[in-house]
């Protein structure tokens, strides 16, 4: 009997189900799991009780590499990550980095990687640490959306961090620009189109174990022209008293 692969989706957006990145991730997972063989679990990081790292490094000194903090959700979450065959981090770009809740979670997972021994940075693009409990065949995927278009520039710090933790080229990164406009304009037509693209990407990943550069570039292709997109943001900030236009839209979507 074939054992189903476990997919763990870690949603790093404080918007939870309203997250644009999560809408794309759900479409990707739908394509990936269309023919069965998978068990999927979604976890909203902002809904967890996660205390900040103390910086004591005692996790590296313990034989089992566990954190000194025991009374929050990190021990259970770490077990889920260790057991998953595919870990998908779904998170928007916040101020050129991952959301704060994601960073707090990652800090607390330090014990999952080997200690730093003062050795030079490896030249072969491998992880700077390596995992204490390697899961054979485990795969990592980042699915993220942002407002900016210049992917390689605005995601530089995120890619650099993941390169050092996981190893360069050891994870799949799917990013999509102009997400607010995609979600809130044109009656949802562009969002449906982008979700369709992500579903096809999931199907491709299920069939080949990866996603081609052509597909990655398609997902990162802007859906609005520069002039239309600039108009979108110029109008967004014209509300009286500096009220953020999307707050009103978000309220309506919650009703």
mmCIF file of C-alpha atoms in Angstrom:
data_model
loop_
_atom_site.group_PDB
_atom_site.id
_atom_site.type_symbol
_atom_site.label_atom_id
_atom_site.label_comp_id
_atom_site.label_asym_id
_atom_site.label_seq_id
_atom_site.Cartn_x
_atom_site.Cartn_y
_atom_site.Cartn_z
ATOM 1 C CA UNK A 1 0.000 0.000 0.000
ATOM 2 C CA UNK A 2 1.396 3.371 -1.048
ATOM 3 C CA UNK A 3 1.755 5.869 1.785
ATOM 4 C CA UNK A 4 0.423 9.345 0.960
ATOM 5 C CA UNK A 5 2.979 12.144 0.929
ATOM 6 C CA UNK A 6 2.407 14.835 3.527
ATOM 7 C CA UNK A 7 2.159 18.446 2.401
ATOM 8 C CA UNK A 8 2.468 21.114 5.078
ATOM 9 C CA UNK A 9 1.455 24.649 4.109
ATOM 10 C CA UNK A 10 2.690 27.341 6.479
ATOM 11 C CA UNK A 11 0.708 30.514 5.813
ATOM 12 C CA UNK A 12 2.734 33.490 7.003
ATOM 13 C CA UNK A 13 0.180 36.182 6.173
ATOM 14 C CA UNK A 14 -1.663 37.851 9.077
ATOM 15 C CA UNK A 15 -4.661 38.039 6.720
ATOM 16 C CA UNK A 16 -5.006 34.252 7.033
ATOM 17 C CA UNK A 17 -7.671 33.091 4.535
ATOM 18 C CA UNK A 18 -7.858 36.554 2.920
ATOM 19 C CA UNK A 19 -4.209 36.370 1.909
ATOM 20 C CA UNK A 20 -3.495 36.792 -1.793
ATOM 21 C CA UNK A 21 -0.470 34.507 -1.491
ATOM 22 C CA UNK A 22 -2.672 31.844 0.092
ATOM 23 C CA UNK A 23 -5.200 32.076 -2.755
ATOM 24 C CA UNK A 24 -2.384 31.252 -5.165
ATOM 25 C CA UNK A 25 -1.010 28.533 -2.900
ATOM 26 C CA UNK A 26 -4.363 26.776 -2.655
ATOM 27 C CA UNK A 27 -4.555 26.718 -6.463
ATOM 28 C CA UNK A 28 -1.020 25.274 -6.675
ATOM 29 C CA UNK A 29 -1.847 22.586 -4.113
ATOM 30 C CA UNK A 30 -5.071 21.775 -5.959
ATOM 31 C CA UNK A 31 -3.068 21.088 -9.115
ATOM 32 C CA UNK A 32 -0.432 19.139 -7.201
ATOM 33 C CA UNK A 33 -2.904 16.875 -5.420
ATOM 34 C CA UNK A 34 -5.464 16.502 -8.204
ATOM 35 C CA UNK A 35 -4.764 12.802 -8.714
ATOM 36 C CA UNK A 36 -4.436 11.883 -5.033
ATOM 37 C CA UNK A 37 -1.485 10.468 -3.141
ATOM 38 C CA UNK A 38 -1.155 13.445 -0.809
ATOM 39 C CA UNK A 39 -2.360 14.603 2.596
ATOM 40 C CA UNK A 40 -2.408 18.372 3.030
ATOM 41 C CA UNK A 41 -2.457 20.432 6.215
ATOM 42 C CA UNK A 42 -2.682 24.231 6.377
ATOM 43 C CA UNK A 43 -1.296 26.149 9.365
ATOM 44 C CA UNK A 44 -1.822 29.896 9.893
ATOM 45 C CA UNK A 45 1.363 31.012 11.645
ATOM 46 C CA UNK A 46 -0.271 34.163 13.047
ATOM 47 C CA UNK A 47 -2.870 32.002 14.832
ATOM 48 C CA UNK A 48 -0.194 30.091 16.759
ATOM 49 C CA UNK A 49 1.248 30.875 20.163
ATOM 50 C CA UNK A 50 4.925 31.434 19.369
ATOM 51 C CA UNK A 51 7.196 33.150 21.861
ATOM 52 C CA UNK A 52 10.294 34.992 20.570
ATOM 53 C CA UNK A 53 13.686 33.290 20.572
ATOM 54 C CA UNK A 54 15.806 34.114 23.645
ATOM 55 C CA UNK A 55 19.085 33.858 21.741
ATOM 56 C CA UNK A 56 20.499 31.506 24.374
ATOM 57 C CA UNK A 57 21.635 28.892 21.787
ATOM 58 C CA UNK A 58 21.036 26.100 24.314
ATOM 59 C CA UNK A 59 19.086 24.203 21.623
ATOM 60 C CA UNK A 60 22.471 23.590 19.972
ATOM 61 C CA UNK A 61 23.902 22.326 23.264
ATOM 62 C CA UNK A 62 21.177 19.747 23.910
ATOM 63 C CA UNK A 63 21.454 16.231 22.543
ATOM 64 C CA UNK A 64 17.895 16.383 21.190
ATOM 65 C CA UNK A 65 18.380 20.004 19.969
ATOM 66 C CA UNK A 66 15.088 21.133 21.524
ATOM 67 C CA UNK A 67 14.269 24.695 22.547
ATOM 68 C CA UNK A 68 14.314 25.742 26.198
ATOM 69 C CA UNK A 69 10.806 27.207 25.714
ATOM 70 C CA UNK A 70 8.298 24.371 26.030
ATOM 71 C CA UNK A 71 4.955 26.084 26.687
ATOM 72 C CA UNK A 72 3.991 27.292 23.217
ATOM 73 C CA UNK A 73 3.200 25.805 19.777
ATOM 74 C CA UNK A 74 6.746 25.456 18.432
ATOM 75 C CA UNK A 75 7.414 21.849 19.607
ATOM 76 C CA UNK A 76 4.283 20.588 17.803
ATOM 77 C CA UNK A 77 4.984 22.711 14.731
ATOM 78 C CA UNK A 78 8.565 21.493 14.521
ATOM 79 C CA UNK A 79 7.307 17.882 14.522
ATOM 80 C CA UNK A 80 4.926 18.694 11.657
ATOM 81 C CA UNK A 81 7.788 20.210 9.643
ATOM 82 C CA UNK A 82 10.095 17.265 10.315
ATOM 83 C CA UNK A 83 7.407 14.798 9.212
ATOM 84 C CA UNK A 84 6.302 16.634 6.053
ATOM 85 C CA UNK A 85 7.451 15.486 2.629
ATOM 86 C CA UNK A 86 6.711 18.875 1.064
ATOM 87 C CA UNK A 87 6.854 22.096 3.091
ATOM 88 C CA UNK A 88 5.272 25.125 1.423
ATOM 89 C CA UNK A 89 5.934 28.524 2.975
ATOM 90 C CA UNK A 90 3.204 30.845 1.751
ATOM 91 C CA UNK A 91 3.936 34.473 2.635
ATOM 92 C CA UNK A 92 3.615 37.967 1.180
ATOM 93 C CA UNK A 93 6.592 40.280 0.945
ATOM 94 C CA UNK A 94 6.526 42.755 3.851
ATOM 95 C CA UNK A 95 8.950 45.710 3.595
ATOM 96 C CA UNK A 96 11.413 43.637 1.491
ATOM 97 C CA UNK A 97 11.383 40.666 3.863
ATOM 98 C CA UNK A 98 9.213 37.926 5.310
ATOM 99 C CA UNK A 99 6.411 38.956 7.724
ATOM 100 C CA UNK A 100 7.498 39.327 11.352
ATOM 101 C CA UNK A 101 5.485 36.304 12.487
ATOM 102 C CA UNK A 102 7.427 34.143 10.022
ATOM 103 C CA UNK A 103 10.778 35.477 11.240
ATOM 104 C CA UNK A 104 9.846 34.783 14.883
ATOM 105 C CA UNK A 105 8.904 31.213 13.904
ATOM 106 C CA UNK A 106 12.132 30.671 11.971
ATOM 107 C CA UNK A 107 14.247 31.960 14.855
ATOM 108 C CA UNK A 108 12.642 29.412 17.163
ATOM 109 C CA UNK A 109 13.400 26.567 14.737
ATOM 110 C CA UNK A 110 17.158 27.098 15.002
ATOM 111 C CA UNK A 111 17.539 23.734 16.717
ATOM 112 C CA UNK A 112 16.468 22.013 13.493
ATOM 113 C CA UNK A 113 19.858 22.821 11.944
ATOM 114 C CA UNK A 114 23.382 21.958 13.037
ATOM 115 C CA UNK A 115 25.401 24.396 15.192
ATOM 116 C CA UNK A 116 27.777 26.956 13.747
ATOM 117 C CA UNK A 117 31.368 25.814 14.302
ATOM 118 C CA UNK A 118 33.189 28.839 12.937
ATOM 119 C CA UNK A 119 33.926 27.181 9.611
ATOM 120 C CA UNK A 120 34.074 29.243 6.381
ATOM 121 C CA UNK A 121 30.937 29.563 4.280
ATOM 122 C CA UNK A 122 30.754 26.566 1.913
ATOM 123 C CA UNK A 123 31.453 27.297 -1.753
ATOM 124 C CA UNK A 124 29.220 24.546 -3.152
ATOM 125 C CA UNK A 125 25.891 26.351 -2.518
ATOM 126 C CA UNK A 126 24.926 23.940 0.276
ATOM 127 C CA UNK A 127 23.212 24.977 3.503
ATOM 128 C CA UNK A 128 25.426 26.831 5.957
ATOM 129 C CA UNK A 129 24.219 24.462 8.684
ATOM 130 C CA UNK A 130 22.430 21.365 7.397
ATOM 131 C CA UNK A 131 19.520 19.710 9.178
ATOM 132 C CA UNK A 132 19.973 17.770 12.417
ATOM 133 C CA UNK A 133 17.306 15.263 11.316
ATOM 134 C CA UNK A 134 17.400 15.136 7.509
ATOM 135 C CA UNK A 135 14.167 13.933 5.930
ATOM 136 C CA UNK A 136 15.173 12.035 2.753
ATOM 137 C CA UNK A 137 13.521 13.566 -0.287
ATOM 138 C CA UNK A 138 11.945 16.423 1.654
ATOM 139 C CA UNK A 139 11.154 19.393 -0.601
ATOM 140 C CA UNK A 140 10.671 23.080 0.166
ATOM 141 C CA UNK A 141 8.621 25.608 -1.789
ATOM 142 C CA UNK A 142 8.175 29.362 -1.304
ATOM 143 C CA UNK A 143 5.022 30.924 -2.764
ATOM 144 C CA UNK A 144 4.948 34.674 -2.309
ATOM 145 C CA UNK A 145 3.253 37.742 -3.738
ATOM 146 C CA UNK A 146 4.145 41.395 -3.524
ATOM 147 C CA UNK A 147 3.381 44.829 -4.964
ATOM 148 C CA UNK A 148 6.749 45.395 -6.620
ATOM 149 C CA UNK A 149 7.661 43.996 -10.046
ATOM 150 C CA UNK A 150 11.468 43.811 -9.796
ATOM 151 C CA UNK A 151 11.633 40.300 -8.307
ATOM 152 C CA UNK A 152 15.395 39.830 -8.087
ATOM 153 C CA UNK A 153 15.822 43.161 -6.283
ATOM 154 C CA UNK A 154 12.952 43.205 -3.795
ATOM 155 C CA UNK A 155 13.260 39.513 -2.868
ATOM 156 C CA UNK A 156 17.049 39.613 -2.517
ATOM 157 C CA UNK A 157 17.043 39.400 1.302
ATOM 158 C CA UNK A 158 14.450 36.587 1.310
ATOM 159 C CA UNK A 159 16.301 34.522 -1.281
ATOM 160 C CA UNK A 160 19.602 35.107 0.515
ATOM 161 C CA UNK A 161 18.179 33.898 3.828
ATOM 162 C CA UNK A 162 16.662 30.758 2.301
ATOM 163 C CA UNK A 163 19.883 30.084 0.353
ATOM 164 C CA UNK A 164 21.857 30.070 3.598
ATOM 165 C CA UNK A 165 19.351 27.936 5.512
ATOM 166 C CA UNK A 166 18.296 25.449 2.830
ATOM 167 C CA UNK A 167 21.086 25.760 0.279
ATOM 168 C CA UNK A 168 21.024 27.631 -3.021
ATOM 169 C CA UNK A 169 18.865 25.828 -5.565
ATOM 170 C CA UNK A 170 17.491 23.476 -2.892
ATOM 171 C CA UNK A 171 14.029 25.033 -2.869
ATOM 172 C CA UNK A 172 11.492 26.228 -5.436
ATOM 173 C CA UNK A 173 10.528 29.914 -5.347
ATOM 174 C CA UNK A 174 7.324 31.086 -7.053
ATOM 175 C CA UNK A 175 6.617 34.808 -6.829
ATOM 176 C CA UNK A 176 3.898 37.029 -8.278
ATOM 177 C CA UNK A 177 3.887 40.862 -8.451
ATOM 178 C CA UNK A 178 1.017 43.384 -8.389
ATOM 179 C CA UNK A 179 -1.032 41.175 -6.056
ATOM 180 C CA UNK A 180 -3.293 43.826 -4.515
ATOM 181 C CA UNK A 181 -4.373 45.008 -7.948
ATOM 182 C CA UNK A 182 -4.868 41.410 -9.129
ATOM 183 C CA UNK A 183 -7.129 40.638 -6.154
ATOM 184 C CA UNK A 184 -9.183 43.832 -6.065
ATOM 185 C CA UNK A 185 -9.515 44.963 -9.701
ATOM 186 C CA UNK A 186 -11.253 43.771 -12.877
ATOM 187 C CA UNK A 187 -13.929 41.877 -10.966
ATOM 188 C CA UNK A 188 -11.558 39.084 -10.051
ATOM 189 C CA UNK A 189 -10.839 38.058 -13.660
ATOM 190 C CA UNK A 190 -7.093 38.457 -13.299
ATOM 191 C CA UNK A 191 -7.078 36.593 -9.991
ATOM 192 C CA UNK A 192 -8.934 33.666 -11.581
ATOM 193 C CA UNK A 193 -6.401 33.671 -14.435
ATOM 194 C CA UNK A 194 -3.459 33.714 -12.045
ATOM 195 C CA UNK A 195 -4.988 30.944 -9.938
ATOM 196 C CA UNK A 196 -5.369 28.900 -13.121
ATOM 197 C CA UNK A 197 -1.670 29.464 -13.864
ATOM 198 C CA UNK A 198 -0.746 28.313 -10.360
ATOM 199 C CA UNK A 199 -2.922 25.222 -10.635
ATOM 200 C CA UNK A 200 -1.127 24.282 -13.856
ATOM 201 C CA UNK A 201 2.188 24.871 -12.073
ATOM 202 C CA UNK A 202 1.056 22.449 -9.358
ATOM 203 C CA UNK A 203 0.170 19.866 -11.987
ATOM 204 C CA UNK A 204 3.603 20.327 -13.555
ATOM 205 C CA UNK A 205 5.276 19.884 -10.169
ATOM 206 C CA UNK A 206 3.310 16.675 -9.542
ATOM 207 C CA UNK A 207 4.353 15.292 -12.928
ATOM 208 C CA UNK A 208 8.021 16.335 -12.992
ATOM 209 C CA UNK A 209 9.030 17.161 -9.415
ATOM 210 C CA UNK A 210 9.851 20.709 -10.408
ATOM 211 C CA UNK A 211 8.543 23.756 -12.276
ATOM 212 C CA UNK A 212 10.183 24.987 -15.467
ATOM 213 C CA UNK A 213 11.787 28.404 -15.831
ATOM 214 C CA UNK A 214 9.115 29.247 -18.404
ATOM 215 C CA UNK A 215 6.373 28.601 -15.840
ATOM 216 C CA UNK A 216 8.219 30.511 -13.103
ATOM 217 C CA UNK A 217 8.568 33.485 -15.470
ATOM 218 C CA UNK A 218 4.871 33.263 -16.388
ATOM 219 C CA UNK A 219 3.827 33.449 -12.730
ATOM 220 C CA UNK A 220 6.128 36.445 -12.226
ATOM 221 C CA UNK A 221 4.862 38.287 -15.306
ATOM 222 C CA UNK A 222 3.002 41.551 -14.482
ATOM 223 C CA UNK A 223 -0.683 41.499 -15.404
ATOM 224 C CA UNK A 224 -1.013 45.296 -15.617
ATOM 225 C CA UNK A 225 0.876 47.782 -17.736
ATOM 226 C CA UNK A 226 3.117 50.249 -15.908
ATOM 227 C CA UNK A 227 0.725 53.168 -16.506
ATOM 228 C CA UNK A 228 -2.385 51.309 -15.325
ATOM 229 C CA UNK A 229 -0.593 49.968 -12.278
ATOM 230 C CA UNK A 230 0.696 53.397 -11.287
ATOM 231 C CA UNK A 231 -2.833 54.756 -11.638
ATOM 232 C CA UNK A 232 -4.095 52.035 -9.302
ATOM 233 C CA UNK A 233 -1.728 53.131 -6.537
ATOM 234 C CA UNK A 234 -2.170 56.837 -7.124
ATOM 235 C CA UNK A 235 -5.936 56.425 -6.682
ATOM 236 C CA UNK A 236 -5.454 54.201 -3.653
ATOM 237 C CA UNK A 237 -3.889 57.013 -1.632
ATOM 238 C CA UNK A 238 -6.434 59.701 -2.549
ATOM 239 C CA UNK A 239 -8.924 58.808 0.176
ATOM 240 C CA UNK A 240 -9.670 61.672 2.665
ATOM 241 C CA UNK A 241 -7.712 61.682 5.927
ATOM 242 C CA UNK A 242 -5.189 59.243 4.513
ATOM 243 C CA UNK A 243 -7.550 56.293 4.946
ATOM 244 C CA UNK A 244 -6.187 53.238 3.196
ATOM 245 C CA UNK A 245 -8.580 52.295 0.378
ATOM 246 C CA UNK A 246 -8.001 48.553 0.677
ATOM 247 C CA UNK A 247 -9.199 48.609 4.293
ATOM 248 C CA UNK A 248 -12.696 49.303 2.986
ATOM 249 C CA UNK A 249 -12.402 46.529 0.410
ATOM 250 C CA UNK A 250 -11.146 44.113 3.058
ATOM 251 C CA UNK A 251 -14.095 44.949 5.331
ATOM 252 C CA UNK A 252 -16.531 44.200 2.524
ATOM 253 C CA UNK A 253 -14.827 40.867 1.797
ATOM 254 C CA UNK A 254 -15.301 39.861 5.469
ATOM 255 C CA UNK A 255 -19.060 40.478 5.392
#
